[in-house]
Coordinates of C-alpha atoms and ligand atoms in Angstrom, one line a residue:
X1 CA -31.3 -3.8 16.0
X2 CA -29.2 -4.4 13.1
X3 CA -26.2 -3.0 15.0
X4 CA -26.9 -5.4 17.9
X5 CA -27.2 -8.3 15.6
X6 CA -24.0 -7.6 13.8
X7 CA -22.2 -6.9 17.1
X8 CA -23.2 -10.4 18.3
X9 CA -22.0 -12.0 15.1
X10 CA -18.6 -10.3 15.6
X11 CA -18.5 -11.4 19.2
X12 CA -18.9 -15.1 18.2
X13 CA -16.7 -15.2 15.3
X14 CA -13.4 -17.0 15.8
X15 CA -10.5 -14.7 16.2
X16 CA -10.0 -13.0 12.8
X17 CA -7.0 -13.7 10.7
X18 CA -6.2 -10.2 9.7
X19 CA -2.5 -9.6 9.5
X20 CA -0.8 -10.7 6.3
X21 CA 2.6 -9.5 5.2
X22 CA 5.5 -10.5 2.9
X23 CA 9.2 -10.4 3.5
X24 CA 12.2 -10.9 1.3
X25 CA 16.0 -11.0 1.6
X26 CA 17.6 -9.8 -1.6
X27 CA 21.3 -10.5 -2.4
X28 CA 23.2 -8.4 -4.8
X29 CA 26.1 -10.8 -5.2
X30 CA 28.8 -8.8 -7.1
X31 CA 28.2 -5.8 -4.8
X32 CA 28.0 -8.1 -1.8
X33 CA 25.0 -6.4 -0.5
X34 CA 22.0 -7.7 1.4
X35 CA 18.8 -5.7 1.3
X36 CA 15.6 -6.7 3.0
X37 CA 12.0 -5.6 2.4
X38 CA 8.7 -6.2 4.1
X39 CA 5.1 -5.2 3.7
X40 CA 2.5 -4.8 6.4
X41 CA -1.1 -5.8 5.5
X42 CA -3.6 -5.3 8.2
X43 CA -7.3 -4.8 9.0
X44 CA -6.9 -1.5 10.7
X45 CA -4.4 1.5 10.9
X46 CA -1.3 0.2 12.9
X47 CA -0.7 3.7 14.5
X48 CA 2.9 3.0 13.9
X49 CA 5.8 4.9 15.4
X50 CA 9.6 4.6 14.6
X51 CA 11.8 4.3 17.7
X52 CA 15.5 4.8 18.2
X53 CA 16.7 2.4 20.9
X54 CA 20.3 2.8 22.1
X55 CA 22.5 0.0 23.5
X56 CA 22.6 -0.3 27.2
X57 CA 18.8 -0.3 27.9
X58 CA 17.7 -2.6 30.7
X59 CA 14.8 -4.7 29.5
X60 CA 12.5 -7.4 30.7
X61 CA 10.0 -9.8 29.1
X62 CA 7.0 -8.0 30.5
X63 CA 5.3 -11.0 31.9
X64 CA 4.2 -11.6 35.4
X65 CA 6.2 -14.6 36.4
X66 CA 9.9 -15.3 35.4
X67 CA 10.3 -12.7 32.6
X68 CA 13.4 -12.9 30.5
X69 CA 15.8 -10.1 31.5
X70 CA 18.5 -8.5 29.4
X71 CA 20.5 -5.3 28.6
X72 CA 20.5 -4.2 25.0
X73 CA 23.9 -4.9 23.5
X74 CA 23.0 -3.3 20.1
X75 CA 21.1 -0.2 19.3
X76 CA 18.2 -0.5 16.9
X77 CA 15.7 1.4 14.8
X78 CA 12.4 -0.2 14.8
X79 CA 8.8 0.2 13.7
X80 CA 6.0 -0.5 16.4
X81 CA 2.3 -1.1 16.2
X82 CA 0.2 1.0 18.7
X83 CA 3.4 1.8 20.6
X84 CA 3.2 -1.6 22.1
X85 CA 4.8 -4.1 19.7
X86 CA 8.2 -4.1 17.9
X87 CA 7.0 -5.5 14.7
X88 CA 10.1 -4.7 12.4
X89 CA 13.6 -3.4 12.8
X90 CA 17.4 -3.5 12.3
X91 CA 20.2 -3.1 14.7
X92 CA 23.4 -1.4 14.6
X93 CA 25.2 -4.7 13.5
X94 CA 22.8 -5.0 10.6
X95 CA 20.7 -7.8 11.9
X96 CA 17.1 -7.2 10.7
X97 CA 14.0 -8.9 12.0
X98 CA 10.2 -9.0 11.3
X99 CA 7.2 -10.5 12.9
X100 CA 4.6 -11.6 10.4
X101 CA 1.2 -13.1 11.2
X102 CA 1.0 -16.9 11.4
X103 CA -2.5 -18.0 12.5
X104 CA -1.7 -21.6 13.7
X105 CA 1.1 -20.5 15.9
X106 CA 0.9 -22.1 19.3
X107 CA 3.3 -21.0 22.0
X108 CA 2.1 -23.5 24.6
X109 CA 0.4 -23.0 28.0
X110 CA 2.4 -20.8 30.1
X111 CA 5.1 -22.8 31.9
X112 CA 6.7 -20.3 34.4
X113 CA 9.9 -22.5 34.8
X114 CA 10.7 -21.1 31.3
X115 CA 11.6 -17.5 30.8
X116 CA 8.7 -15.6 29.4
X117 CA 8.7 -12.9 26.8
X118 CA 5.6 -10.9 25.9
X119 CA 4.9 -10.9 22.1
X120 CA 5.3 -7.1 22.1
X121 CA 9.0 -7.4 23.0
X122 CA 9.8 -10.8 21.4
X123 CA 11.5 -9.4 18.2
X124 CA 13.1 -6.6 20.2
X125 CA 15.0 -9.2 22.3
X126 CA 16.8 -10.5 19.1
X127 CA 17.6 -7.0 17.8
X128 CA 18.9 -6.0 21.3
X129 CA 21.1 -9.1 21.7
X130 CA 22.5 -10.6 18.5
X131 CA 24.8 -9.3 15.7
X132 CA 24.3 -12.3 13.4
X133 CA 21.7 -15.0 12.7
X134 CA 24.3 -17.7 13.7
X135 CA 24.7 -16.1 17.2
X136 CA 20.9 -16.1 17.7
X137 CA 20.7 -19.8 16.6
X138 CA 23.4 -20.7 19.0
X139 CA 21.2 -19.5 21.9
X140 CA 17.9 -20.7 20.8
X141 CA 17.8 -24.2 22.5
X142 CA 19.5 -23.2 25.8
X143 CA 17.4 -20.1 26.3
X144 CA 14.1 -22.3 26.1
X145 CA 12.2 -19.0 26.2
X146 CA 8.4 -18.9 25.9
X147 CA 6.4 -16.3 24.0
X148 CA 3.2 -14.9 25.9
X149 CA 0.6 -13.3 23.7
X150 CA -2.3 -11.0 24.3
X151 CA -4.8 -9.4 21.8
X152 CA -3.5 -6.3 20.1
X153 CA -6.9 -5.1 18.9
X154 CA -10.0 -6.5 20.2
X155 CA -11.0 -9.8 18.4
X156 CA -7.7 -10.1 16.6
X157 CA -5.3 -12.8 17.8
X158 CA -1.6 -11.6 18.0
X159 CA 0.3 -14.6 16.8
X160 CA 3.2 -14.7 14.5
X161 CA 6.5 -16.1 13.3
X162 CA 9.8 -14.2 13.1
X163 CA 12.3 -13.9 10.2
X164 CA 15.8 -12.7 11.0
X165 CA 18.4 -11.9 8.5
X166 CA 21.9 -10.5 8.7
X167 CA 24.6 -8.7 6.6
X168 CA 26.0 -12.0 5.3
X169 CA 22.5 -13.1 3.9
X170 CA 21.9 -15.8 6.5
X171 CA 18.3 -16.2 7.5
X172 CA 16.4 -17.7 10.4
X173 CA 12.6 -18.5 10.6
X174 CA 11.3 -19.1 14.1
X175 CA 8.0 -20.7 14.5
X176 CA 6.0 -22.4 17.3
X177 CA 3.9 -25.4 16.4
X178 CA 1.9 -27.1 19.1
X179 CA 4.1 -25.4 21.7
X180 CA 7.3 -26.6 20.1
X181 CA 9.9 -24.4 18.5
X182 CA 10.5 -25.1 14.9
X183 CA 13.3 -23.3 12.9
X184 CA 14.7 -23.1 9.4
X185 CA 18.2 -21.6 9.2
X186 CA 20.2 -20.9 6.0
X187 CA 20.9 -18.5 3.2
X188 CA 18.1 -20.1 1.2
X189 CA 15.2 -19.1 3.4
X190 CA 14.8 -15.7 1.8
X191 CA 11.1 -15.4 1.5
X192 CA 8.4 -15.5 4.3
X193 CA 4.6 -14.6 4.2
X194 CA 2.0 -16.2 6.5
X195 CA 0.0 -19.4 6.9
X196 CA 0.6 -22.3 6.6
X197 CA 3.7 -23.3 8.6
X198 CA 6.9 -22.8 6.8
X199 CA 7.6 -26.5 5.8
X200 CA 4.2 -26.6 4.2
X201 CA 4.9 -23.2 2.4
X202 CA 8.1 -24.6 1.1
X203 CA 6.2 -27.6 -0.3
X204 CA 3.8 -25.4 -2.1
X205 CA 6.7 -23.4 -3.6
X206 CA 8.3 -26.7 -4.7
X207 CA 5.1 -27.6 -6.5
X208 CA 4.8 -24.3 -8.3
X209 CA 8.5 -23.8 -9.1
X210 CA 8.6 -25.8 -12.4
X211 CA 5.7 -23.7 -13.7
X212 CA 6.7 -20.2 -12.7
X213 CA 8.4 -19.2 -15.9
X214 CA 4.9 -19.6 -17.6
X215 CA 2.5 -19.0 -14.8
X216 CA 2.4 -17.3 -11.4
X217 CA -0.5 -17.5 -8.8
X218 CA -2.0 -14.1 -8.5
X219 CA -4.2 -13.7 -5.5
X220 CA -3.3 -12.0 -2.2
X221 CA -3.2 -15.3 -0.3
X222 CA -0.1 -16.0 1.6
X223 CA 0.9 -19.0 -0.5
X224 CA 0.4 -17.1 -3.8
X225 CA 2.4 -14.1 -2.4
X226 CA 5.1 -16.5 -1.3
X227 CA 5.4 -18.2 -4.7
X228 CA 5.5 -14.9 -6.6
X229 CA 8.1 -13.3 -4.2
X230 CA 10.3 -16.4 -4.4
X231 CA 10.2 -16.4 -8.1
X232 CA 10.8 -12.6 -8.5
X233 CA 13.7 -13.0 -6.1
X234 CA 15.2 -16.0 -8.0
X235 CA 14.9 -14.0 -11.3
X236 CA 16.0 -10.7 -9.8
X237 CA 19.0 -9.0 -11.6
X238 CA 22.3 -8.0 -10.1
X239 CA 22.4 -4.5 -8.5
X240 CA 25.6 -2.5 -8.6
X241 CA 24.9 -0.1 -5.8
X242 CA 22.7 0.9 -2.8
X243 CA 19.9 2.7 -4.8
X244 CA 19.5 -0.1 -7.4
X245 CA 19.4 -2.7 -4.7
X246 CA 16.7 -0.9 -2.6
X247 CA 14.8 -0.3 -5.8
X248 CA 15.0 -4.0 -6.8
X249 CA 13.8 -5.0 -3.3
X250 CA 11.0 -2.4 -3.2
X251 CA 9.8 -3.5 -6.7
X252 CA 9.5 -7.1 -5.5
X253 CA 7.6 -6.1 -2.2
X254 CA 5.4 -3.7 -4.1
X255 CA 4.5 -6.5 -6.5
X256 CA 3.1 -8.7 -3.7
X257 CA 1.4 -5.8 -2.0
X258 CA -2.4 -5.6 -1.8
X259 CA -4.1 -2.5 -3.2
X260 CA -5.1 0.0 -0.4
X261 CA -8.7 0.3 0.6
X262 CA -9.8 2.2 3.8
X263 CA -10.8 0.1 6.8
X264 CA -14.5 0.8 6.4
X265 CA -14.5 -0.7 2.9
X266 CA -12.5 -3.9 3.6
X267 CA -14.4 -7.1 2.6
X268 CA -13.5 -9.2 5.7
X269 CA -14.9 -12.3 4.1
X270 CA -12.0 -12.4 1.6
X271 CA -9.3 -12.8 4.1
X272 CA -7.1 -10.5 2.2
X273 CA -6.0 -7.3 3.8
X274 CA -4.7 -4.0 2.3
X275 CA -0.9 -3.2 2.5
X276 CA -0.5 -0.2 4.8
X277 CA 3.2 0.3 4.8
X278 CA 6.5 -1.1 3.6
X279 CA 10.1 -1.1 5.1
X280 CA 13.4 -1.6 3.4
X281 CA 16.9 -2.0 4.9
X282 CA 20.2 -1.9 3.3
X283 CA 22.6 -3.8 5.7
X284 CA 25.8 -2.6 3.9
X285 CA 25.2 1.1 3.9
X286 CA 23.0 0.9 7.0
X287 CA 19.8 2.7 5.9
X288 CA 16.3 2.1 6.5
X289 CA 13.3 3.4 4.4
X290 CA 9.7 3.5 5.4
X291 CA 7.0 3.9 2.9
X292 CA 3.4 4.4 3.7
X293 CA 0.7 3.2 1.3
X294 CA -1.1 6.5 1.6
X295 CA 1.7 9.0 1.1
X296 CA 3.6 9.5 -2.1
X297 CA 7.1 9.7 -0.8
X298 CA 9.3 7.4 1.4
X299 CA 11.2 8.5 4.5
X300 CA 14.6 7.3 5.4
X301 CA 16.9 7.0 8.4
X302 CA 20.6 6.7 7.9
X303 CA 22.1 4.8 10.9
X304 CA 25.1 7.0 10.9
X305 CA 22.9 9.9 12.0
X306 CA 21.7 8.4 15.2
X307 CA 23.3 7.6 18.5
X308 CA 22.8 3.9 19.0
X309 CA 25.6 3.4 21.4
X310 CA 25.0 3.2 25.1
X311 CA 25.1 7.0 25.6
X312 CA 22.3 7.6 23.1
X313 CA 18.8 8.4 24.1
X314 CA 15.4 6.7 23.3
X315 CA 13.8 8.7 20.5
X316 CA 10.4 8.4 18.7
X317 CA 8.8 9.6 15.6
X318 CA 5.1 9.2 15.8
X319 CA 3.9 8.5 12.2
X320 CA 0.3 8.5 13.1
X321 CA 0.3 12.1 14.5
X322 CA 2.8 13.6 11.9
X323 CA 1.1 15.1 8.9
X324 CA 2.1 13.5 5.6
X325 CA 3.7 16.9 4.4
X326 CA 6.3 16.4 7.1
X327 CA 6.9 12.8 6.2
X328 CA 9.3 12.7 3.2
X329 CA 12.9 12.2 2.7
X330 CA 15.6 12.2 5.5
X331 CA 14.1 12.1 9.0
X332 CA 17.2 13.4 10.7
X333 CA 16.3 15.9 13.3
X334 CA 12.6 14.9 13.3
X335 CA 12.6 12.5 16.3
X336 CA 11.8 13.5 19.8
X337 CA 13.1 12.2 23.1
X338 CA 10.8 9.5 24.4
X339 CA 10.4 6.7 26.9
X340 CA 10.5 3.0 26.1
X341 CA 7.0 1.7 25.4
X342 CA 5.1 -0.8 27.5
X343 CA 4.9 -4.0 25.4
X344 CA 1.7 -6.1 25.3
Ligands
NAG401 C1 -5.3 4.2 16.6 O1 -5.4 5.7 16.5 C2 -6.7 6.1 16.3 C3 -6.7 7.6 16.2 O2 -5.9 8.2 17.1 C4 -7.5 5.7 17.5 O3 -8.8 6.1 17.4 C5 -7.4 4.1 17.7 O4 -8.1 3.8 18.9 C6 -6.0 3.7 17.8 N1 -6.0 2.3 17.7 C7 -5.4 1.5 18.7 C8 -5.6 0.1 18.6 O5 -4.8 2.0 19.6
NAG402 C1 10.2 -4.1 32.9 O1 10.4 -3.2 31.8 C2 9.4 -2.1 31.8 C3 9.6 -1.3 30.5 O2 9.2 -2.1 29.5 C4 9.7 -1.2 33.1 O3 8.7 -0.2 33.2 C5 9.6 -2.1 34.3 O4 9.9 -1.5 35.4 C6 10.4 -3.3 34.2 N1 10.2 -4.2 35.3 C7 11.1 -4.8 36.1 C8 10.7 -5.7 37.1 O5 12.3 -4.5 35.9
NAG403 C1 8.2 -26.7 32.1 O1 9.5 -26.4 31.6 C2 10.5 -27.1 32.3 C3 11.8 -26.5 31.9 O2 12.0 -26.6 30.4 C4 10.4 -28.5 31.9 O3 11.4 -29.3 32.6 C5 9.0 -29.0 32.4 O4 8.8 -30.3 31.9 C6 7.9 -28.2 31.8 N1 6.6 -28.5 32.3 C7 5.6 -28.8 31.6 C8 4.3 -29.1 32.3 O5 5.6 -28.9 30.3
NAG404 C1 13.1 -20.4 -16.1 O1 13.8 -19.6 -17.1 C2 15.3 -19.3 -16.7 C3 15.8 -18.3 -17.7 O2 15.5 -18.7 -18.9 C4 15.9 -20.6 -16.7 O3 17.3 -20.4 -16.4 C5 15.3 -21.6 -15.8 O4 15.9 -23.0 -15.9 C6 13.7 -21.8 -16.1 N1 13.2 -22.5 -15.0 C7 12.3 -23.5 -15.2 C8 11.9 -24.3 -14.0 O5 12.0 -23.9 -16.3
NAG405 C1 25.7 11.4 20.1 O1 25.7 11.8 21.5 C2 26.8 12.6 21.9 C3 26.8 12.7 23.4 O2 25.5 12.9 23.8 C4 26.7 13.9 21.2 O3 27.7 14.7 21.4 C5 26.6 13.7 19.6 O4 26.3 14.9 18.9 C6 25.5 12.7 19.3 N1 25.6 12.3 17.9 C7 24.5 12.3 17.1 C8 24.8 11.8 15.7 O5 23.4 12.6 17.4
NAG406 C1 29.7 6.9 24.3 O1 29.8 5.6 24.8 C2 31.0 4.9 24.4 C3 31.0 3.5 24.9 O2 30.7 3.5 26.3 C4 32.2 5.7 24.8 O3 33.4 5.1 24.2 C5 32.1 7.1 24.1 O4 33.3 7.9 24.5 C6 30.9 7.8 24.5 N1 30.7 9.0 23.8 C7 30.4 10.2 24.3 C8 30.2 11.4 23.4 O5 30.0 10.3 25.5

C-alpha cells in the first residue's frame, strides 16, 4: 500500500529537476593555456561511456521529420550518458563543449520546416563541425536548427543549455527561452551552472561580486555554485604548465562539487544532487581527464594516441562495466571498437 501511494505521488510530481552541474574555463595567461573543467551532478548513475569518434562520420539529427544532416569534420573524445546522449567532449581542434541542465529551457513546439536535432546528438553536432567558437557563432542564425527533447530517465526532463569554449579562451552559451535562441558570446563568459537563465545568473553574480572577498554563498544551489566558481576563477593564480593548470581547474570544480551519496540516500526535496564525475580538458597539450567521484584515481586520454582523422574507427570505453581497478591512469589501449550510439 505504502509503495502504491508513493508511486502515485511520484507519478504526479512535476518533472524532477535533477541534473545540476558546474563548468569553468580557466586561462593561464603567461603560459597561454586554456583548461576547462566540468562536474556532473545527477540523481542516478549516468552509466557513462567514453567514445572516440573519428572525422568522416555521416550523422543525422535523429528526428522523424527534417533531421539536420552532416559529416563530422573533426574527430572528438566525448562522455555519454546511457550511451544515448553526448553530454561533454573535446574535438581534435580543441573545441570543448558541455550540456548542463537548465530547467526552464523551451525549444518550442516542433516546426518541421526547421532542421531538427535530438538532444542526444545536439552537442555532438558542434564538436563534429566547428574548430572555434567564432565559427559556431557564424552559423547559428542561418542554421535555424531546433532541438527536440525526450526523457532520458523516466520522470526526468532532459533540457539544458550548452557551453562551448575553444583554444583561444572564447566562450559561447547557447540557451532556448520561450522557443527563442539566446546566446552569450565572449571570453568573459567563463562560468556556467544551471537555473536560472544566464542573464539572470549574471545579475546574481554582479550583486555578489563586491562582497566576495569577505563572504561567499555556500550551498549547492546553481546560483551559489556560479558565484563561488566565478570568484575562484577570478582569483585563480597563474599556472606555468600543463599539470599546474589542470590542478588549478580541478581544484575549482572540486570546490563546487556536492558530496557523494548513493542514489537510495539522496534527499530529493533538497534539490541538490551528488557530484558523480568530473572532466578536465587541456586545449594546448590536448589531454582529457575523467575523474569518478567513487574511484580514487583519474583516467586520461592523450589526443595524440587516438586516430581522430577520417581513417580512424569509432571506439568505446564503457565506464559502468569496467571495474575500478582497471580505471586509473592512461587509457591508451583500453578502448574497444564500437558502433555509433543511437541518440535519444
Ligand atoms: C544503468 O545501469 C544499470 C546497471 O546496469 C541499470 O540497472 C540501469 O537500468 C541503467 N540505467 C539506464 C537509465 O539505462
Ligand atoms: C541516422 O543516424 C543513425 C545513427 O545515429 C543511423 O542508424 C541511421 O541510419 C541514420 N538515418 C539516416 C536516414 O541516415
Ligand atoms: C516554422 O519555421 C519557418 C522557418 O524558420 C518559419 O518561417 C515559420 O514561421 C515557422 N512556423 C511557425 C508556426 O512558427
Ligand atoms: C578583492 O581582493 C583583491 C585582492 O586584494 C582586490 O584586487 C579586489 O579589488 C578586491 N575586490 C573587491 C570587490 O573588493
Ligand atoms: C591510426 O590508423 C592507422 C591506419 O589504420 C594505423 O596505422 C595507426 O597505427 C593508427 N594510429 C594510432 C595512434 O592508433
Ligand atoms: C588517413 O587519412 C588521411 C586524410 O584522408 C590521409 O592523408 C592519411 O594518409 C590516412 N592515413 C592512413 C594511415 O591511412
